[in-house]
Tab-separated table of C-alpha atoms and ligand atoms in Angstrom:
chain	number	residue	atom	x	y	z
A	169	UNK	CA	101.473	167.806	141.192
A	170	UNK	CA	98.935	169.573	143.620
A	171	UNK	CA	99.388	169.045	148.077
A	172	UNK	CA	102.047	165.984	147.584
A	173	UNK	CA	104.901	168.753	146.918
A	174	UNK	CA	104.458	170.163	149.682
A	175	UNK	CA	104.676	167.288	152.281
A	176	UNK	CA	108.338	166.477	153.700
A	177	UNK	CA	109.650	163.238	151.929
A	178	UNK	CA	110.270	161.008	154.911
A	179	UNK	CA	105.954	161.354	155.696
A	180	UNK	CA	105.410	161.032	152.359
A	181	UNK	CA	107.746	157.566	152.214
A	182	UNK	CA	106.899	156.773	156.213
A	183	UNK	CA	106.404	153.130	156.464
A	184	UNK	CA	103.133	152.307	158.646
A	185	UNK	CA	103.760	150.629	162.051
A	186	UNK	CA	101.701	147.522	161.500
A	187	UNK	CA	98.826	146.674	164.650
A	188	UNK	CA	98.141	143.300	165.788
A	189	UNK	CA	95.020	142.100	163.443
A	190	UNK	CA	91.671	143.728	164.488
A	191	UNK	CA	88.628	141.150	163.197
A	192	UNK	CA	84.789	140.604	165.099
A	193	UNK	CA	84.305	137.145	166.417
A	194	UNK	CA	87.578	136.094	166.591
A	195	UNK	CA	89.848	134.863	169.662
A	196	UNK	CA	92.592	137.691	170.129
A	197	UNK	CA	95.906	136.091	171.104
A	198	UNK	CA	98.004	138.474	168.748
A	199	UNK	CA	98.019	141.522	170.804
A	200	UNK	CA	99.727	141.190	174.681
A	201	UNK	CA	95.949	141.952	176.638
A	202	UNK	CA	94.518	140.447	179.434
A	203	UNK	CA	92.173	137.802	178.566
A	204	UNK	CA	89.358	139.460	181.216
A	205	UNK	CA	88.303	143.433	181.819
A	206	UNK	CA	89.718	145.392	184.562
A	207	UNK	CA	87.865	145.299	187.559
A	208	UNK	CA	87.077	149.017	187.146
A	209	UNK	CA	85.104	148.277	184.439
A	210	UNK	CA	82.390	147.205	186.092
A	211	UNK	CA	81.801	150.456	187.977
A	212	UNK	CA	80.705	152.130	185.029
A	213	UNK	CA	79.322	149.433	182.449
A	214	UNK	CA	81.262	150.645	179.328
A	215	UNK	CA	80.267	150.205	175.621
A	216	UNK	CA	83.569	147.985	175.446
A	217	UNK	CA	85.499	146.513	177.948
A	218	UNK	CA	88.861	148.142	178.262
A	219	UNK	CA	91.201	145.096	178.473
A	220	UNK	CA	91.056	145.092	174.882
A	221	UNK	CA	92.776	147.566	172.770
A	222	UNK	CA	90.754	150.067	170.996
A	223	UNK	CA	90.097	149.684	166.993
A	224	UNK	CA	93.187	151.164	165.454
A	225	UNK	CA	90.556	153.985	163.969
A	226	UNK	CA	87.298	154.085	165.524
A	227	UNK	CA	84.938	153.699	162.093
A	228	UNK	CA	81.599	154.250	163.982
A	229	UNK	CA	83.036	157.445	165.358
A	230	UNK	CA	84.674	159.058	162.216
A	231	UNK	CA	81.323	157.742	159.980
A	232	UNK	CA	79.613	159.776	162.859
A	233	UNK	CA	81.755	162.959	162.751
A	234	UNK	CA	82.079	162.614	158.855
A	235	UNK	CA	78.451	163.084	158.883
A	236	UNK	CA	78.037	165.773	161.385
A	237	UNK	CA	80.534	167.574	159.239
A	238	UNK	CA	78.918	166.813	156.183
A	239	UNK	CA	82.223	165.168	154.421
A	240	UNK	CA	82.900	162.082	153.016
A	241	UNK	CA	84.820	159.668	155.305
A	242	UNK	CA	87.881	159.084	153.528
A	243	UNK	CA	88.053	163.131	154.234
A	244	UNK	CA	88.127	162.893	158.041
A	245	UNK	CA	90.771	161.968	160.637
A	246	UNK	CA	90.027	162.054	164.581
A	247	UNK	CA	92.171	163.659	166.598
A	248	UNK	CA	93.340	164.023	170.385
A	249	UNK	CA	91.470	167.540	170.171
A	250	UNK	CA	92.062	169.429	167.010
A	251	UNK	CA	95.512	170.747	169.011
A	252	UNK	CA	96.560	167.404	167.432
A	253	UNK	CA	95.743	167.798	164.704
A	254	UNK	CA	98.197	171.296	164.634
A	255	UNK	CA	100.628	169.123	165.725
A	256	UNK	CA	100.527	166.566	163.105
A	257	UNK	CA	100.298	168.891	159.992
A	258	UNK	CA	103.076	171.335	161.595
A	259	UNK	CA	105.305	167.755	161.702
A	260	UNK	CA	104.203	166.781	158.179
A	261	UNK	CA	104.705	169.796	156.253
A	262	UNK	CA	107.767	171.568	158.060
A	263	UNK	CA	111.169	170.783	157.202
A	264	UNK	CA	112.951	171.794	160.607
A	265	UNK	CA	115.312	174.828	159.920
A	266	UNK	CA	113.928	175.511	156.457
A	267	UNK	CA	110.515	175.880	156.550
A	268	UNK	CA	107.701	178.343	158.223
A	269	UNK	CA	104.456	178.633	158.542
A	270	UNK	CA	102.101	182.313	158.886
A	271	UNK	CA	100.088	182.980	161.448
A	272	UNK	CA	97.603	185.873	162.044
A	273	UNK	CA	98.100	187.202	165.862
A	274	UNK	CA	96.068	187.850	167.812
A	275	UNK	CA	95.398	184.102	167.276
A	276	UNK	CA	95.541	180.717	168.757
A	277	UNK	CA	98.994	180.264	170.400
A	278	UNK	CA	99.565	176.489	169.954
A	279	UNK	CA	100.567	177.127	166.116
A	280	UNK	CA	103.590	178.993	167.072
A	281	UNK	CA	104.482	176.584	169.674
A	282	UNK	CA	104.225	173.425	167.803
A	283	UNK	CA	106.594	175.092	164.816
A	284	UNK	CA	108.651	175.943	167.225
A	285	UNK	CA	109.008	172.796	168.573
A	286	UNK	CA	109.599	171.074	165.032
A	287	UNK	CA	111.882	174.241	164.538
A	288	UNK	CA	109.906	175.616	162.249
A	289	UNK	CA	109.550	179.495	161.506
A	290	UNK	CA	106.343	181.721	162.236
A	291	UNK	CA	105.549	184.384	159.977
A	292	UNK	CA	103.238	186.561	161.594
A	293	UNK	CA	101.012	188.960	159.250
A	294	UNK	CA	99.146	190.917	162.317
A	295	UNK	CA	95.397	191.726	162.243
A	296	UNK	CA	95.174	194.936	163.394
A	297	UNK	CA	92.640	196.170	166.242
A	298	UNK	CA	92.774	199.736	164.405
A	299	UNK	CA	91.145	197.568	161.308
A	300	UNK	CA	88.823	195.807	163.765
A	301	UNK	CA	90.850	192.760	163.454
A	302	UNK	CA	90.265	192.349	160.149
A	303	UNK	CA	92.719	189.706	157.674
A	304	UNK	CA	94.829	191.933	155.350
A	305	UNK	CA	95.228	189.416	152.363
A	306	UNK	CA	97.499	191.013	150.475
A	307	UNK	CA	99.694	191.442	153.938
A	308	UNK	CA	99.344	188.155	154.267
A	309	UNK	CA	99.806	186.948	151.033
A	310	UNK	CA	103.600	189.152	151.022
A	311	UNK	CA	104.372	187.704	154.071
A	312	UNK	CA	104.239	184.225	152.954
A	313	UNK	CA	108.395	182.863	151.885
A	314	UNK	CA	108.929	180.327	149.478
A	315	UNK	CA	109.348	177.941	152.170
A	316	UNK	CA	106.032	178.716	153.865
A	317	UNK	CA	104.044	175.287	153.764
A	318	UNK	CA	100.789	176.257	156.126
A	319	UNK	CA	98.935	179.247	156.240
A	320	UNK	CA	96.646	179.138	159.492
A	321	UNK	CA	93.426	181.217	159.510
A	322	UNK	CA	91.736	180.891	163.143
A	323	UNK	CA	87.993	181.647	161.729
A	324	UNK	CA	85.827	182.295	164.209
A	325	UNK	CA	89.276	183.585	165.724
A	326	UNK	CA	90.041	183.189	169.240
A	327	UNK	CA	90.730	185.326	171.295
A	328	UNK	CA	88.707	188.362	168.972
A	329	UNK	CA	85.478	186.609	167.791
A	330	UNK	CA	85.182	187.735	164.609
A	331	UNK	CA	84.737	185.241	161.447
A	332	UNK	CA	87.231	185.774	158.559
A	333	UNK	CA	84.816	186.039	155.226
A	334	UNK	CA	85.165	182.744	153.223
A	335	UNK	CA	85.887	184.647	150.270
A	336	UNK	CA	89.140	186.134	151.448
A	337	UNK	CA	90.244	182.249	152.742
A	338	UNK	CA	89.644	180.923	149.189
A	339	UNK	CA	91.434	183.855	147.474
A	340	UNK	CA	94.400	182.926	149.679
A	341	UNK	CA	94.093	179.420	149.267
A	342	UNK	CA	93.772	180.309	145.237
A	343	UNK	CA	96.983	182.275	145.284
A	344	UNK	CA	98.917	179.762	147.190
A	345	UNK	CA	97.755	176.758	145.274
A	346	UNK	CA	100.986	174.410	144.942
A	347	UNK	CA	102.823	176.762	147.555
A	348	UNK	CA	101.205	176.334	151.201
A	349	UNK	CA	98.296	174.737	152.857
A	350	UNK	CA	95.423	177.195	154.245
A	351	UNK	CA	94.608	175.416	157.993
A	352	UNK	CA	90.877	177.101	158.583
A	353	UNK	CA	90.740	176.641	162.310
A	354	UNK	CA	86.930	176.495	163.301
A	355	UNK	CA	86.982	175.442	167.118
A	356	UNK	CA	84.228	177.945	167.260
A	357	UNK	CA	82.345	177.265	163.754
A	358	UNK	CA	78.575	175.972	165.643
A	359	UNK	CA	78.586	179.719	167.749
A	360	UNK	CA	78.415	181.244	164.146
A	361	UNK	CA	76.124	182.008	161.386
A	362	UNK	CA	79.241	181.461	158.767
A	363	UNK	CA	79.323	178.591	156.585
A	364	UNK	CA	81.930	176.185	157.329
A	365	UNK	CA	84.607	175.711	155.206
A	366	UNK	CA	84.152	171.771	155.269
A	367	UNK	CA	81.716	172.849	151.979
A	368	UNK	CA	84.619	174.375	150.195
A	369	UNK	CA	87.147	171.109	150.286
A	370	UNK	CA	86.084	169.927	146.364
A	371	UNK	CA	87.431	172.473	144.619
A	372	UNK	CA	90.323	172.680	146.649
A	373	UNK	CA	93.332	170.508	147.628
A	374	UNK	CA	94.960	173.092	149.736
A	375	UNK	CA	92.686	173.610	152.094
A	376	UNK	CA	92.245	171.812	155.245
A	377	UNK	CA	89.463	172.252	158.550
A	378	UNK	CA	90.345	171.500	161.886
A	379	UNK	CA	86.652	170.993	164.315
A	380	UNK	CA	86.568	170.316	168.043
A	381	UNK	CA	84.278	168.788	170.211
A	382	UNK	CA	85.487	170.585	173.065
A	383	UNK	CA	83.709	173.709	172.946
A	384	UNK	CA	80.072	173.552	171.323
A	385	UNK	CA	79.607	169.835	172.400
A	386	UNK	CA	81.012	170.282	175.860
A	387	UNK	CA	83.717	167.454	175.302
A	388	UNK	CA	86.788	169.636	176.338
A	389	UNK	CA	87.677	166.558	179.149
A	390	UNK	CA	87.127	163.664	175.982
A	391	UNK	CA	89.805	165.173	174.284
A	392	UNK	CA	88.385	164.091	170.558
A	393	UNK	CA	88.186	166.719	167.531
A	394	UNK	CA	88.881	166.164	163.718
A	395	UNK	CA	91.325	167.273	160.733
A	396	UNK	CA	89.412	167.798	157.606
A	397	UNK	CA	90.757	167.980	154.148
A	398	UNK	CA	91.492	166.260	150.637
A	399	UNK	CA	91.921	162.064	150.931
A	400	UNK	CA	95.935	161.950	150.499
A	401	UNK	CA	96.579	164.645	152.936
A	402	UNK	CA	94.306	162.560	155.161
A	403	UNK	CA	96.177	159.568	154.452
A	404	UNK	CA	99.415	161.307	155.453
A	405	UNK	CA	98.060	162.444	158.776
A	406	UNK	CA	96.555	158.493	159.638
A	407	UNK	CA	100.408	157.255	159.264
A	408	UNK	CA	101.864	159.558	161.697
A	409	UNK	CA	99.194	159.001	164.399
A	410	UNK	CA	99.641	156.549	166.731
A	411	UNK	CA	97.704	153.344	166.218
A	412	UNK	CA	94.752	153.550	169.155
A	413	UNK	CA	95.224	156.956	168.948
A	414	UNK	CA	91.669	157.484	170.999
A	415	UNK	CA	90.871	155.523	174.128
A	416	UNK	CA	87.676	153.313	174.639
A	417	UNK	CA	85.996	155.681	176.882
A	418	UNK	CA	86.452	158.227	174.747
A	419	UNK	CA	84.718	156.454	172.225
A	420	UNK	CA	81.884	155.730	174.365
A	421	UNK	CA	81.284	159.223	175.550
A	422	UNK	CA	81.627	160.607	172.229
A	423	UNK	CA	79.211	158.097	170.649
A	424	UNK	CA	76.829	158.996	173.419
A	425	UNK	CA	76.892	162.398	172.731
A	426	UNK	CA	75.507	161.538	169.191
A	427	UNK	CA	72.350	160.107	169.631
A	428	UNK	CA	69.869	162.120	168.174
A	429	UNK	CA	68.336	163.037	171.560
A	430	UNK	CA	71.841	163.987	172.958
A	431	UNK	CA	72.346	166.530	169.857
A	432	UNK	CA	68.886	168.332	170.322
A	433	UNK	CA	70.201	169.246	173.698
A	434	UNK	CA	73.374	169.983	172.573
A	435	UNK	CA	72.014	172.316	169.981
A	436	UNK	CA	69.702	173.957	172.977
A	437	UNK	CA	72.629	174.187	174.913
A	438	UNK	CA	74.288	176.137	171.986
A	439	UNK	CA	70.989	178.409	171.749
A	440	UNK	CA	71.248	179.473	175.288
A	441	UNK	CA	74.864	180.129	175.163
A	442	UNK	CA	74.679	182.804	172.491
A	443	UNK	CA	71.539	184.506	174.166
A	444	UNK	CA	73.906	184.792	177.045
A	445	UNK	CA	76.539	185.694	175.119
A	446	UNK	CA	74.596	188.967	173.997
A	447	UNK	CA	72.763	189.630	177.430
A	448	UNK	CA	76.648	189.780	178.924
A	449	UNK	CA	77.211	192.230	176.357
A	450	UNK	CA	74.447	194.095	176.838
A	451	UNK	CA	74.928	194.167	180.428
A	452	UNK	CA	78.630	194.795	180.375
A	453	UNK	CA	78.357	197.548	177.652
A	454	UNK	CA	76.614	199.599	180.386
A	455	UNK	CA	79.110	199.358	182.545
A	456	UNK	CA	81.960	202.294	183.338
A	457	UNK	CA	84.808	200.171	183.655
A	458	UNK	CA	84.671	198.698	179.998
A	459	UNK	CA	85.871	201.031	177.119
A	460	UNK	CA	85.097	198.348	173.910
A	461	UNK	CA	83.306	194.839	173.400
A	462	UNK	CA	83.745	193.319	170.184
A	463	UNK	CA	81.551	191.723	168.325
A	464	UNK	CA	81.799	188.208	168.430
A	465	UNK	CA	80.933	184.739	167.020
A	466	UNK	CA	81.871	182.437	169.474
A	467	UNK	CA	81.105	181.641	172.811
A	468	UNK	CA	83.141	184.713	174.424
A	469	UNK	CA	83.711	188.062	174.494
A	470	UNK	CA	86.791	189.732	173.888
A	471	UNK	CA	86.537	193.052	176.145
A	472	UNK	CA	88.478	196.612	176.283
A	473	UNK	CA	88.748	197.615	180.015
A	474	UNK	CA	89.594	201.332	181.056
A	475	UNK	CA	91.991	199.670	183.591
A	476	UNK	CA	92.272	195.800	183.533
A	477	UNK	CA	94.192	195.368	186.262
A	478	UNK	CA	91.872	196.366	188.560
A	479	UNK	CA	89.174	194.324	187.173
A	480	UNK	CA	91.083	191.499	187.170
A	481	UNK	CA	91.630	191.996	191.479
A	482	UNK	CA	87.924	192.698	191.613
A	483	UNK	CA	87.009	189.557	189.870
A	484	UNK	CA	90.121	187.603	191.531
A	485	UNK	CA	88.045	188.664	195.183
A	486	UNK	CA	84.960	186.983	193.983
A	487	UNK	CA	87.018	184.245	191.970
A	488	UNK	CA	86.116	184.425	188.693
A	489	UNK	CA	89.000	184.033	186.331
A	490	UNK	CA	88.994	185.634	183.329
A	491	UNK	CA	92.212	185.462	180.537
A	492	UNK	CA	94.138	188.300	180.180
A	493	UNK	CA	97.255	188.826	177.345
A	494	UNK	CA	100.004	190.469	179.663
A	495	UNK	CA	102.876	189.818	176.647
A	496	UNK	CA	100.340	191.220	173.420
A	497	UNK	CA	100.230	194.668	173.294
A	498	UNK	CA	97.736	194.538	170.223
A	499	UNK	CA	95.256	193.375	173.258
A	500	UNK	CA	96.549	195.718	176.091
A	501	UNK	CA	93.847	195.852	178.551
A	502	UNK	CA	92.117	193.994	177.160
A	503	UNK	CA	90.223	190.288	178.627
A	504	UNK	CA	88.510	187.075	177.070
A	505	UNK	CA	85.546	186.464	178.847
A	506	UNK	CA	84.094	182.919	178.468
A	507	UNK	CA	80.163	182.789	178.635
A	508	UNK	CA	79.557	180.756	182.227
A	509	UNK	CA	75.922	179.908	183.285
A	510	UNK	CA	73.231	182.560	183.548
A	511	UNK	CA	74.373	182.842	187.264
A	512	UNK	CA	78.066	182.909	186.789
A	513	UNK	CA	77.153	185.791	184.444
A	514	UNK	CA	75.383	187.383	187.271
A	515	UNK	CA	77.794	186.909	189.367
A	516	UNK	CA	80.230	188.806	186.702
A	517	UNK	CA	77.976	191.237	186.202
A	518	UNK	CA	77.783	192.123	190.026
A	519	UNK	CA	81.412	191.880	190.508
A	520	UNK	CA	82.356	194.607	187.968
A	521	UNK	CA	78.936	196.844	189.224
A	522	UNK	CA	80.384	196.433	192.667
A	523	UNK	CA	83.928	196.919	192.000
A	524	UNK	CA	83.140	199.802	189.483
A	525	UNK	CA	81.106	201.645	192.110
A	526	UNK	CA	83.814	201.157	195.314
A	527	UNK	CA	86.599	203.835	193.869
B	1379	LIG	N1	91.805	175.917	168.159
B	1379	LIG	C1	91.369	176.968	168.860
B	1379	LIG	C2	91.085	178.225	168.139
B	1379	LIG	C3	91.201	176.886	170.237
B	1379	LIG	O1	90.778	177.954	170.915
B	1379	LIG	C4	91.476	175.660	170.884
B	1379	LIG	C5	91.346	175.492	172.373
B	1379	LIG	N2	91.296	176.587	173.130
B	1379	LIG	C6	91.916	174.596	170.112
B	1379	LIG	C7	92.068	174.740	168.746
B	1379	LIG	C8	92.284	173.274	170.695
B	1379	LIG	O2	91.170	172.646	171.169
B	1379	LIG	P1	91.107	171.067	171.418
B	1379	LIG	O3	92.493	170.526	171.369
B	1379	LIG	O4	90.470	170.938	172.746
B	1379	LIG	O5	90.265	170.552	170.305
């Protein structure tokens, strides 16, 4: 029986909307475009001229990602963003009104607010900061209903840092086989040492990866990221996206961000970010105003202040924004602090030296 259980009927029976034909060398008069490119075209030379609609599914880009990820093809799906990709297994799984899906606060927020927007329940099985944040499986695994269909595990987790052990993500993908999905969200996976979970998919149908290209590979603005998981669940996902789902330029600048020279910076740039990620610490650890930094595997720190109010005024007067949890009392006083440039750390540092030193 396996995954196809779980997804709602009408995905599972969705008919396809069917593109005009997409074929090389041929004269396209089946699809409403211009014959000629936009005159804004020519300002920036683009791989492919944007009169034309974009393939329906960019193959160069997903053979590109598919190997970056080290899955087969038919495994990967790109995404608007891997928030997208949230959205489109929270639609395919949940059964408005009858089904739910677990989250693991503090986490991501946009789980909760796509089930709540296809009216779907969240279960919330806490990680506690008295257990440094640690997943409680067999909490978890209690708080899952018989109408839970996705279990989401944020791994590196945003906003604490810390990597959930890929043993404890099979064991709950193991126990839930037939029941749920496990969603292992790794935004954050290049800024660790863990193995991804994109090795793990063989043995199991339940699980499913979401990457992004908006953090490691600075492609926040391309809006581009990919669902990972077993072939039908991928096939599921390709019917409910739209058809042209990603925009021409979007190809281009993701395609260009591939080449091999492109990647060794990337990966430099990646180097350099978690150096600074650990001089921050080291520098902020120092300071009086902050009571606990904890460790973390991404590219920011999640930070204890004695009183966070009033380092969030001393950073507003030098305007450096920093993301506080007002409504989460599991993170009272407590800030995410993105790593910036060497000099917007600096200037960080300063502020909170400065600041610190005033009263
Ligand atoms: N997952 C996590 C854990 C995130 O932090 C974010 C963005 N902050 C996303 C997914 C969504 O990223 P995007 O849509 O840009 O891929």
């Amino acid at each position: 029986m396996g995954i196809e259980s779980l997804v709602r009927p009408e995905i599972l029976n969705l008919k396809r909307y069917v593109t005009a034909r997409q074929e090389s060398a041929t004269v396209r008069m089946n699809a409403n475009e211009l014959p000629w490119p936009s005159q804004s075209d020519s300002a920036t030379v683009p791989l492919m001229p944007l009169n034309r609609y974009p393939e329906i599914r960019p193959q160069q880009l997903q053979e590109v990602l598919a190997d970056y990820y080290g899955v087969p093809l038919k495994c990967l799906l790109a995404t608007r963003g891997s928030s997208e990709a949230i959205d489109l297994l929270i639609r395919a799984f949940c059964q408005a009104g009858r089904d739910s899906i677990v989250v693991t606060p503090p986490t991501f927020s946009m789980y909760r607010v796509y089930a709540d927007i296809q009216g779907a329940e969240t279960l919330s099985a806490p990680m506690l900061p008295c257990n440094n944040f640690q997943l409680d499986v067999d909490a978890l695994l209690a708080t899952c209903k018989p109408g839970t269909k996705i279990i989401f595990i944020c791994s590196p987790n945003n906003p604490t840092g810390h990597v959930t052990p890929a043993a404890q993500i099979l064991e709950i993908a193991r126990a839930r086989r037939e029941k749920s999905i496990v969603v292992v969200d790794e935004a954050y996976a290049e800024f660790s040492e863990a193995v991804s979970l994109c090795s793990s998919l063989e043995g199991f149908d339940n699980i499913v990866v979401l990457r992004t290209l908006s953090k490691a590979l600075a492609l926040a603005g391309a809006r581009c990221g990919a669902v990972v998981g077993a072939a039908p669940l991928i096939g599921w996902l390709d019917a409910m996206l739209a058809p042209y789902a990603l925009a021409t330029p979007v190809i281009d600048s993701v395609l260009r961000a591939f080449t091999v020279e492109n990647l060794r910076t990337s990966r430099d740039a990646l180097a350099h970010i978690v150096r600074e990620r650990e001089r921050l610490r080291k520098a902020l650890s120092s300071q009086s105003q902050v009571e606990h930094i904890w460790p973390s595997q991404t590219n920011f720190l999640l930070v204890r202040f004695r009183n966070l109010g009033r380092v969030v005024d001393q950073l507003r007067l030098q305007r450096i924004l920093v993301r506080d949890f007002p409504h989460d009392t599991q993170l009272a006083e407590c800030a995410r602090i993105t790593v910036g440039t060497p000099e917007e750390n600096d200037l960080l540092i300063a502020a909170l030296r400065d600041g610190g030193e005033v009263s």
